[in-house]
PDB file of C-alpha atoms in Angstrom:
ATOM      1  CA  MET A   6      77.942 220.404  33.203  1.00 93.00           C
ATOM      2  CA  LEU A   7      81.313 222.272  31.698  1.00 97.00           C
ATOM      3  CA  LYS A   8      80.993 223.459  28.011  1.00 97.00           C
ATOM      4  CA  GLY A   9      83.732 224.730  25.871  1.00 96.00           C
ATOM      5  CA  LYS A  10      85.422 225.082  22.217  1.00 94.00           C
ATOM      6  CA  ASN A  11      88.853 223.394  23.074  1.00 94.00           C
ATOM      7  CA  ILE A  12      90.426 221.544  25.933  1.00 96.00           C
ATOM      8  CA  ASP A  13      92.851 224.126  27.269  1.00 95.00           C
ATOM      9  CA  GLU A  14      89.716 226.486  28.231  1.00 95.00           C
ATOM     10  CA  LEU A  15      87.897 223.218  29.876  1.00 97.00           C
ATOM     11  CA  TYR A  16      90.556 222.329  31.872  1.00 98.00           C
ATOM     12  CA  ILE A  17      90.967 225.731  33.468  1.00 97.00           C
ATOM     13  CA  ALA A  18      87.785 225.452  34.307  1.00 97.00           C
ATOM     14  CA  LEU A  19      87.749 222.143  35.476  1.00 98.00           C
ATOM     15  CA  SER A  20      90.426 222.743  37.725  1.00 98.00           C
ATOM     16  CA  LYS A  21      89.054 225.388  39.972  1.00 98.00           C
ATOM     17  CA  ARG A  22      85.798 223.556  40.025  1.00 98.00           C
ATOM     18  CA  LEU A  23      87.586 220.688  41.585  1.00 98.00           C
ATOM     19  CA  LEU A  24      89.395 222.933  43.841  1.00 98.00           C
ATOM     20  CA  LYS A  25      86.657 224.565  45.007  1.00 98.00           C
ATOM     21  CA  ASN A  26      83.918 221.615  45.294  1.00 98.00           C
ATOM     22  CA  GLY A  27      85.905 218.643  45.715  1.00 98.00           C
ATOM     23  CA  GLU A  28      85.281 216.471  48.436  1.00 98.00           C
ATOM     24  CA  VAL A  29      88.266 214.718  50.367  1.00 98.00           C
ATOM     25  CA  VAL A  30      87.719 210.641  50.277  1.00 97.00           C
ATOM     26  CA  LEU A  31      90.650 208.075  51.342  1.00 97.00           C
ATOM     27  CA  PRO A  32      90.227 205.060  48.143  1.00 94.00           C
ATOM     28  CA  ARG A  33      92.977 202.750  49.339  1.00 92.00           C
ATOM     29  CA  GLY A  34      94.114 205.302  52.365  1.00 95.00           C
ATOM     30  CA  MET A  35      95.070 208.259  49.624  1.00 95.00           C
ATOM     31  CA  LYS A  36      93.871 211.476  50.339  1.00 97.00           C
ATOM     32  CA  THR A  37      91.858 212.278  46.950  1.00 97.00           C
ATOM     33  CA  TYR A  38      89.814 215.449  46.143  1.00 98.00           C
ATOM     34  CA  GLU A  39      86.799 214.069  44.262  1.00 98.00           C
ATOM     35  CA  LEU A  40      83.655 215.499  42.246  1.00 98.00           C
ATOM     36  CA  LEU A  41      80.621 212.970  41.415  1.00 98.00           C
ATOM     37  CA  ASP A  42      78.764 212.972  38.232  1.00 98.00           C
ATOM     38  CA  THR A  43      80.848 215.462  36.391  1.00 98.00           C
ATOM     39  CA  ASN A  44      79.740 216.351  32.639  1.00 98.00           C
ATOM     40  CA  LEU A  45      81.960 218.040  29.960  1.00 98.00           C
ATOM     41  CA  ILE A  46      81.438 218.898  26.388  1.00 98.00           C
ATOM     42  CA  LEU A  47      83.910 219.834  23.858  1.00 98.00           C
ATOM     43  CA  THR A  48      82.382 221.688  20.788  1.00 97.00           C
ATOM     44  CA  ASP A  49      85.394 221.087  18.641  1.00 97.00           C
ATOM     45  CA  PRO A  50      87.038 217.431  18.913  1.00 97.00           C
ATOM     46  CA  THR A  51      89.812 218.607  16.936  1.00 96.00           C
ATOM     47  CA  LYS A  52      90.916 220.649  19.414  1.00 96.00           C
ATOM     48  CA  SER A  53      91.319 218.140  22.234  1.00 97.00           C
ATOM     49  CA  PHE A  54      95.179 218.307  22.825  1.00 96.00           C
ATOM     50  CA  LEU A  55      95.890 220.125  25.897  1.00 96.00           C
ATOM     51  CA  THR A  56      98.551 222.931  25.215  1.00 93.00           C
ATOM     52  CA  LEU A  57      98.784 224.932  28.775  1.00 95.00           C
ATOM     53  CA  ARG A  58     102.202 225.405  30.214  1.00 93.00           C
ATOM     54  CA  SER A  59     100.862 224.613  33.520  1.00 96.00           C
ATOM     55  CA  ARG A  60     100.458 220.821  32.351  1.00 96.00           C
ATOM     56  CA  ASN A  61     102.809 219.951  29.589  1.00 93.00           C
ATOM     57  CA  LEU A  62     101.351 217.047  28.029  1.00 96.00           C
ATOM     58  CA  SER A  63     103.749 214.809  26.071  1.00 97.00           C
ATOM     59  CA  LEU A  64     102.643 214.823  22.487  1.00 97.00           C
ATOM     60  CA  SER A  65     105.032 211.460  21.745  1.00 98.00           C
ATOM     61  CA  TYR A  66     102.964 209.634  24.746  1.00 98.00           C
ATOM     62  CA  ALA A  67      99.414 211.000  23.545  1.00 98.00           C
ATOM     63  CA  ASN A  68      99.909 209.756  20.313  1.00 98.00           C
ATOM     64  CA  GLY A  69     101.750 206.535  21.249  1.00 98.00           C
ATOM     65  CA  GLU A  70      98.697 205.515  23.109  1.00 98.00           C
ATOM     66  CA  LEU A  71      96.154 206.537  20.256  1.00 98.00           C
ATOM     67  CA  VAL A  72      98.234 204.175  17.653  1.00 98.00           C
ATOM     68  CA  TRP A  73      98.292 201.552  20.658  1.00 98.00           C
ATOM     69  CA  TYR A  74      94.403 201.784  20.737  1.00 98.00           C
ATOM     70  CA  TYR A  75      94.043 201.848  16.809  1.00 98.00           C
ATOM     71  CA  THR A  76      95.832 198.933  16.209  1.00 98.00           C
ATOM     72  CA  GLY A  77      94.343 196.819  18.863  1.00 98.00           C
ATOM     73  CA  ASN A  78      97.809 196.168  20.723  1.00 97.00           C
ATOM     74  CA  ASN A  79      98.035 195.372  24.303  1.00 97.00           C
ATOM     75  CA  LYS A  80     101.393 194.386  24.730  1.00 97.00           C
ATOM     76  CA  LEU A  81     103.081 195.837  27.724  1.00 97.00           C
ATOM     77  CA  SER A  82     106.530 196.156  25.716  1.00 96.00           C
ATOM     78  CA  TYR A  83     105.181 198.866  23.851  1.00 97.00           C
ATOM     79  CA  MET A  84     103.601 201.197  26.329  1.00 96.00           C
ATOM     80  CA  GLN A  85     107.044 200.461  28.202  1.00 96.00           C
ATOM     81  CA  HIS A  86     108.639 202.361  25.393  1.00 96.00           C
ATOM     82  CA  TYR A  87     106.306 205.752  26.327  1.00 97.00           C
ATOM     83  CA  SER A  88     106.443 205.167  30.000  1.00 95.00           C
ATOM     84  CA  LYS A  89     108.349 202.795  32.009  1.00 94.00           C
ATOM     85  CA  LYS A  90     105.696 202.868  34.877  1.00 93.00           C
ATOM     86  CA  MET A  91     103.351 200.914  32.764  1.00 94.00           C
ATOM     87  CA  LYS A  92     104.761 197.875  34.389  1.00 94.00           C
ATOM     88  CA  GLU A  93     103.340 198.469  37.314  1.00 94.00           C
ATOM     89  CA  PHE A  94      99.993 198.061  35.829  1.00 93.00           C
ATOM     90  CA  SER A  95     100.603 194.811  34.453  1.00 94.00           C
ATOM     91  CA  ASP A  96      99.331 191.501  36.244  1.00 91.00           C
ATOM     92  CA  ASP A  97     101.782 188.956  33.824  1.00 93.00           C
ATOM     93  CA  GLY A  98     104.787 191.325  32.849  1.00 95.00           C
ATOM     94  CA  VAL A  99     103.538 190.832  29.256  1.00 97.00           C
ATOM     95  CA  THR A 100      99.891 192.202  28.530  1.00 95.00           C
ATOM     96  CA  LEU A 101      98.109 194.910  30.011  1.00 94.00           C
ATOM     97  CA  SER A 102      94.815 192.839  30.768  1.00 91.00           C
ATOM     98  CA  GLY A 103      92.702 196.295  30.520  1.00 93.00           C
ATOM     99  CA  ALA A 104      94.030 197.433  27.398  1.00 95.00           C
ATOM    100  CA  TYR A 105      91.337 199.283  25.531  1.00 97.00           C
ATOM    101  CA  GLY A 106      92.612 198.348  22.084  1.00 97.00           C
ATOM    102  CA  PRO A 107      91.535 194.996  21.075  1.00 97.00           C
ATOM    103  CA  LYS A 108      88.012 195.822  21.814  1.00 97.00           C
ATOM    104  CA  ILE A 109      88.265 199.195  19.991  1.00 98.00           C
ATOM    105  CA  LYS A 110      89.907 197.312  17.177  1.00 97.00           C
ATOM    106  CA  LYS A 111      87.411 194.534  16.849  1.00 97.00           C
ATOM    107  CA  SER A 112      84.523 196.879  17.467  1.00 97.00           C
ATOM    108  CA  LEU A 113      85.011 199.899  15.043  1.00 97.00           C
ATOM    109  CA  PRO A 114      83.831 197.861  11.747  1.00 97.00           C
ATOM    110  CA  LYS A 115      80.733 196.777  13.599  1.00 97.00           C
ATOM    111  CA  ILE A 116      80.163 200.615  14.593  1.00 97.00           C
ATOM    112  CA  LEU A 117      80.453 201.602  10.844  1.00 97.00           C
ATOM    113  CA  LYS A 118      78.109 198.553   9.426  1.00 98.00           C
ATOM    114  CA  LEU A 119      75.639 199.769  12.153  1.00 98.00           C
ATOM    115  CA  PHE A 120      75.640 203.362  10.970  1.00 98.00           C
ATOM    116  CA  LYS A 121      75.452 202.189   7.634  1.00 95.00           C
ATOM    117  CA  LYS A 122      72.358 200.282   8.007  1.00 97.00           C
ATOM    118  CA  ASP A 123      70.528 202.935  10.153  1.00 98.00           C
ATOM    119  CA  PRO A 124      72.017 206.000  10.714  1.00 97.00           C
ATOM    120  CA  TYR A 125      70.157 206.952  13.402  1.00 97.00           C
ATOM    121  CA  THR A 126      71.023 203.816  15.578  1.00 98.00           C
ATOM    122  CA  ARG A 127      71.605 204.126  19.248  1.00 98.00           C
ATOM    123  CA  ARG A 128      73.304 200.538  19.084  1.00 98.00           C
ATOM    124  CA  ALA A 129      76.848 201.880  18.281  1.00 98.00           C
ATOM    125  CA  VAL A 130      78.235 201.286  21.852  1.00 98.00           C
ATOM    126  CA  ILE A 131      81.884 200.182  22.591  1.00 98.00           C
ATOM    127  CA  SER A 132      81.986 198.254  26.147  1.00 97.00           C
ATOM    128  CA  LEU A 133      85.675 198.703  27.446  1.00 96.00           C
ATOM    129  CA  PHE A 134      84.897 197.615  31.210  1.00 94.00           C
ATOM    130  CA  ASP A 135      84.162 193.874  30.998  1.00 87.00           C
ATOM    131  CA  ASN A 136      82.193 192.212  33.641  1.00 83.00           C
ATOM    132  CA  ASN A 137      83.419 188.718  32.735  1.00 80.00           C
ATOM    133  CA  GLN A 138      87.244 189.627  33.420  1.00 80.00           C
ATOM    134  CA  ASN A 139      88.424 189.123  37.278  1.00 73.00           C
ATOM    135  CA  TYR A 140      89.210 192.815  38.240  1.00 82.00           C
ATOM    136  CA  LEU A 141      89.170 191.534  41.862  1.00 79.00           C
ATOM    137  CA  ASN A 142      92.877 191.440  42.141  1.00 83.00           C
ATOM    138  CA  SER A 143      93.863 193.120  38.858  1.00 89.00           C
ATOM    139  CA  LYS A 144      96.448 196.127  38.660  1.00 91.00           C
ATOM    140  CA  ASP A 145      94.930 197.394  35.559  1.00 91.00           C
ATOM    141  CA  VAL A 146      91.205 197.630  35.585  1.00 93.00           C
ATOM    142  CA  PRO A 147      90.018 199.698  33.095  1.00 95.00           C
ATOM    143  CA  CYS A 148      88.870 203.468  33.862  1.00 96.00           C
ATOM    144  CA  THR A 149      86.466 203.820  30.884  1.00 97.00           C
ATOM    145  CA  ILE A 150      83.033 201.765  30.938  1.00 97.00           C
ATOM    146  CA  THR A 151      81.507 202.718  26.839  1.00 98.00           C
ATOM    147  CA  LEU A 152      82.102 204.795  23.782  1.00 98.00           C
ATOM    148  CA  HIS A 153      78.879 205.713  22.572  1.00 98.00           C
ATOM    149  CA  PHE A 154      78.864 206.974  19.301  1.00 98.00           C
ATOM    150  CA  LEU A 155      75.792 209.034  17.722  1.00 98.00           C
ATOM    151  CA  ILE A 156      74.844 210.672  14.505  1.00 98.00           C
ATOM    152  CA  ARG A 157      72.690 213.966  15.111  1.00 97.00           C
ATOM    153  CA  ASN A 158      72.160 216.756  12.903  1.00 96.00           C
ATOM    154  CA  ASN A 159      74.246 215.072  10.036  1.00 97.00           C
ATOM    155  CA  LYS A 160      77.188 215.164  12.733  1.00 98.00           C
ATOM    156  CA  LEU A 161      78.786 212.570  14.791  1.00 98.00           C
ATOM    157  CA  ASP A 162      78.641 213.013  18.755  1.00 98.00           C
ATOM    158  CA  LEU A 163      80.633 210.939  20.884  1.00 98.00           C
ATOM    159  CA  PHE A 164      79.612 210.204  24.660  1.00 98.00           C
ATOM    160  CA  VAL A 165      82.291 208.805  26.700  1.00 98.00           C
ATOM    161  CA  ASN A 166      81.213 207.428  30.058  1.00 98.00           C
ATOM    162  CA  MET A 167      84.301 206.502  32.691  1.00 98.00           C
ATOM    163  CA  ARG A 168      83.230 205.050  36.417  1.00 97.00           C
ATOM    164  CA  SER A 169      87.027 207.027  37.207  1.00 97.00           C
ATOM    165  CA  ASN A 170      89.138 209.708  36.011  1.00 98.00           C
ATOM    166  CA  ASP A 171      92.387 211.085  37.642  1.00 98.00           C
ATOM    167  CA  PHE A 172      92.370 215.130  36.681  1.00 98.00           C
ATOM    168  CA  TYR A 173      95.729 215.347  36.413  1.00 98.00           C
ATOM    169  CA  LEU A 174      97.165 212.269  34.930  1.00 96.00           C
ATOM    170  CA  GLY A 175      94.758 210.689  33.066  1.00 96.00           C
ATOM    171  CA  LEU A 176      91.961 213.024  31.640  1.00 98.00           C
ATOM    172  CA  PRO A 177      93.601 214.974  29.168  1.00 98.00           C
ATOM    173  CA  TYR A 178      94.912 211.872  27.361  1.00 98.00           C
ATOM    174  CA  ASP A 179      91.810 210.378  27.749  1.00 98.00           C
ATOM    175  CA  ILE A 180      90.018 213.025  25.891  1.00 98.00           C
ATOM    176  CA  TYR A 181      92.582 213.122  23.281  1.00 98.00           C
ATOM    177  CA  SER A 182      92.626 209.767  22.149  1.00 98.00           C
ATOM    178  CA  PHE A 183      88.655 209.388  22.026  1.00 98.00           C
ATOM    179  CA  SER A 184      88.202 212.335  20.622  1.00 98.00           C
ATOM    180  CA  MET A 185      90.578 211.446  17.883  1.00 98.00           C
ATOM    181  CA  LEU A 186      88.445 208.029  17.400  1.00 98.00           C
ATOM    182  CA  GLN A 187      85.490 210.223  17.011  1.00 98.00           C
ATOM    183  CA  VAL A 188      87.349 212.427  14.300  1.00 98.00           C
ATOM    184  CA  LEU A 189      88.118 209.018  12.703  1.00 98.00           C
ATOM    185  CA  VAL A 190      84.724 207.289  12.625  1.00 98.00           C
ATOM    186  CA  ALA A 191      83.471 210.614  11.287  1.00 98.00           C
ATOM    187  CA  LEU A 192      85.842 210.743   8.378  1.00 98.00           C
ATOM    188  CA  GLU A 193      85.036 207.095   7.503  1.00 97.00           C
ATOM    189  CA  LEU A 194      80.963 208.348   7.521  1.00 98.00           C
ATOM    190  CA  GLY A 195      81.766 211.274   5.407  1.00 97.00           C
ATOM    191  CA  LEU A 196      80.145 213.074   8.446  1.00 98.00           C
ATOM    192  CA  MET A 197      81.743 216.371  10.653  1.00 98.00           C
ATOM    193  CA  PRO A 198      82.404 215.370  14.358  1.00 98.00           C
ATOM    194  CA  GLY A 199      79.951 216.680  16.570  1.00 98.00           C
ATOM    195  CA  ASN A 200      80.143 217.622  20.064  1.00 98.00           C
ATOM    196  CA  TYR A 201      82.390 215.416  22.449  1.00 98.00           C
ATOM    197  CA  HIS A 202      80.806 213.986  25.812  1.00 98.00           C
ATOM    198  CA  HIS A 203      82.759 213.435  28.995  1.00 98.00           C
ATOM    199  CA  HIS A 204      80.805 211.840  31.971  1.00 98.00           C
ATOM    200  CA  VAL A 205      82.753 210.604  35.143  1.00 98.00           C
ATOM    201  CA  ASP A 206      81.081 209.232  38.223  1.00 98.00           C
ATOM    202  CA  SER A 207      84.301 210.081  40.205  1.00 98.00           C
ATOM    203  CA  LEU A 208      86.467 212.730  38.673  1.00 98.00           C
ATOM    204  CA  HIS A 209      89.617 213.401  41.185  1.00 98.00           C
ATOM    205  CA  PHE A 210      93.034 214.211  41.792  1.00 98.00           C
ATOM    206  CA  TYR A 211      95.587 213.394  44.737  1.00 98.00           C
ATOM    207  CA  GLU A 212      96.619 215.077  47.358  1.00 98.00           C
ATOM    208  CA  ARG A 213     100.292 214.750  45.882  1.00 97.00           C
ATOM    209  CA  ASP A 214      99.085 216.854  42.727  1.00 98.00           C
ATOM    210  CA  LYS A 215      97.382 219.694  44.607  1.00 98.00           C
ATOM    211  CA  SER A 216     100.151 222.358  43.839  1.00 98.00           C
ATOM    212  CA  LYS A 217     100.128 221.453  40.180  1.00 98.00           C
ATOM    213  CA  VAL A 218      96.251 221.671  39.808  1.00 98.00           C
ATOM    214  CA  LEU A 219      96.392 225.190  41.513  1.00 98.00           C
ATOM    215  CA  LYS A 220      99.107 226.172  38.808  1.00 98.00           C
ATOM    216  CA  ILE A 221      96.566 225.223  36.448  1.00 98.00           C
ATOM    217  CA  SER A 222      93.887 227.022  37.931  1.00 97.00           C
ATOM    218  CA  ASN A 223      96.260 230.353  37.551  1.00 96.00           C
ATOM    219  CA  ASP A 224      96.958 229.618  34.059  1.00 95.00           C
ATOM    220  CA  HIS A 225      95.901 231.026  30.877  1.00 88.00           C
ATOM    221  CA  ILE A 226      95.401 230.677  27.236  1.00 82.00           C
ATOM    222  CA  LEU A 227      97.889 232.222  24.893  1.00 69.00           C
ATOM    223  CA  GLU A 228      95.629 234.274  22.140  1.00 56.00           C
ATOM    224  CA  ASN A 229      98.654 233.453  19.400  1.00 48.00           C
ATOM    225  CA  ASN A 230      99.279 229.955  20.711  1.00 55.00           C
ATOM    226  CA  SER A 231     101.670 228.181  18.238  1.00 48.00           C
ATOM    227  CA  LYS A 232     100.318 224.840  19.100  1.00 60.00           C
ATOM    228  CA  GLN A 233      96.763 225.176  17.060  1.00 64.00           C
ATOM    229  CA  TRP A 234      98.005 222.496  15.195  1.00 81.00           C
ATOM    230  CA  LYS A 235      95.204 220.492  12.430  1.00 93.00           C
ATOM    231  CA  GLN A 236      94.796 217.165  14.803  1.00 95.00           C
ATOM    232  CA  ASP A 237      92.523 215.636  12.079  1.00 95.00           C
ATOM    233  CA  ASP A 238      95.743 215.722   9.935  1.00 97.00           C
ATOM    234  CA  PHE A 239      97.104 212.483  11.877  1.00 97.00           C
ATOM    235  CA  ILE A 240      93.832 210.607  11.420  1.00 98.00           C
ATOM    236  CA  LYS A 241      93.708 211.925   7.395  1.00 97.00           C
ATOM    237  CA  ASN A 242      96.795 209.985   7.604  1.00 97.00           C
ATOM    238  CA  ILE A 243      96.670 207.176  10.177  1.00 97.00           C
ATOM    239  CA  ASP A 244      98.110 204.264   8.363  1.00 97.00           C
ATOM    240  CA  PHE A 245     101.355 205.847   7.031  1.00 98.00           C
ATOM    241  CA  MET A 246     101.703 207.231  11.013  1.00 98.00           C
ATOM    242  CA  VAL A 247     101.083 204.166  12.415  1.00 98.00           C
ATOM    243  CA  ASP A 248     103.730 202.665  10.002  1.00 98.00           C
ATOM    244  CA  VAL A 249     106.156 205.704  10.951  1.00 98.00           C
ATOM    245  CA  GLU A 250     105.541 205.229  15.095  1.00 98.00           C
ATOM    246  CA  SER A 251     106.676 201.550  14.331  1.00 97.00           C
ATOM    247  CA  LYS A 252     109.626 201.903  12.647  1.00 98.00           C
ATOM    248  CA  ILE A 253     111.193 204.692  15.193  1.00 98.00           C
ATOM    249  CA  ARG A 254     110.528 202.266  17.519  1.00 96.00           C
ATOM    250  CA  GLU A 255     111.862 199.313  16.274  1.00 96.00           C
ATOM    251  CA  GLY A 256     114.965 201.796  14.684  1.00 96.00           C
ATOM    252  CA  LYS A 257     114.086 201.435  10.950  1.00 97.00           C
ATOM    253  CA  ASN A 258     114.455 203.766   8.451  1.00 96.00           C
ATOM    254  CA  PHE A 259     111.554 205.875   6.847  1.00 95.00           C
ATOM    255  CA  SER A 260     110.932 208.095   4.212  1.00 96.00           C
ATOM    256  CA  ILE A 261     108.317 210.947   4.587  1.00 96.00           C
ATOM    257  CA  PRO A 262     106.035 212.182   1.336  1.00 95.00           C
ATOM    258  CA  GLU A 263     105.560 215.654   0.882  1.00 95.00           C
ATOM    259  CA  SER A 264     101.621 215.569   1.523  1.00 92.00           C
ATOM    260  CA  ILE A 265     103.310 214.758   5.162  1.00 96.00           C
ATOM    261  CA  ARG A 266     105.482 217.540   5.209  1.00 95.00           C
ATOM    262  CA  LYS A 267     102.931 219.925   4.484  1.00 94.00           C
ATOM    263  CA  SER A 268     101.098 218.672   7.915  1.00 95.00           C
ATOM    264  CA  SER A 269     102.679 220.656  10.970  1.00 95.00           C
ATOM    265  CA  TYR A 270     101.274 218.269  13.291  1.00 96.00           C
ATOM    266  CA  CYS A 271     102.335 215.346  12.022  1.00 97.00           C
ATOM    267  CA  ILE A 272     105.849 216.707  11.241  1.00 97.00           C
ATOM    268  CA  GLU A 273     105.865 217.487  15.139  1.00 97.00           C
ATOM    269  CA  VAL A 274     104.430 213.930  16.202  1.00 98.00           C
ATOM    270  CA  ILE A 275     106.927 212.242  14.346  1.00 98.00           C
ATOM    271  CA  LYS A 276     109.464 214.450  15.689  1.00 98.00           C
ATOM    272  CA  SER A 277     108.377 213.789  19.345  1.00 98.00           C
ATOM    273  CA  TRP A 278     108.404 209.893  18.640  1.00 98.00           C
ATOM    274  CA  GLU A 279     112.294 210.408  17.313  1.00 98.00           C
ATOM    275  CA  ASN A 280     113.263 212.431  20.400  1.00 97.00           C
ATOM    276  CA  ARG A 281     111.870 209.602  22.406  1.00 97.00           C
ATOM    277  CA  ALA A 282     113.454 207.077  20.225  1.00 95.00           C
ATOM    278  CA  SER A 283     116.661 208.803  21.292  1.00 91.00           C
TER     279      SER A 283
END
């Protein structure tokens, strides 16, 4: 188990563990380095956007994907705006069958009702892996199994369970999106977010990314990192940010109120969306 107060320190420590202890396996004939039964704990979910120089995470993609989840979208056209490669995962060229958004959007109101009825409930679970779907030949099989919200010590914890997680490509974006949903639910309940727990059955990276993982393992956290934004500002203004994202993607005009201008994080996200659209 690895525990850290921000994603940067967790990511560096995890890269070292993978390089040292990862065992070679060959899923679909591709050389892969794998750790089984990995547990991560992020003690501050509002510090979940990776800022390491060795892994240049896309601010526009991370927040575009978060909006995609929040709005319950499953359309390929939306995610192709952020990554043309997404078409490789569509079975019908129109939707992504494993999209998390529809299940999240449908389940969040139920989660809130459960907590308002019983703050100690253990039933606040969102299931993202659907055994009723035919994944046999699908190009888009969900990696995430469940999101389990728990209130303990008057804080909201989130336990994420994943069958599979690509350390280099997927894990930073997954932790960001899910921790921000944790902040969202906590805000709706009038609570502070507690610990973010991330459990992965098969955590791995592919041979093609080994040099990148080595670079990450030798990185260090800057003491005065200029990217220590207030991520929760995005959640506090999520309806406005959803509207702005849509207008930018569709080439429409919009105005930014003074309250949003005061948030360096929201402004940086908006700039990143504008840069992508241009």
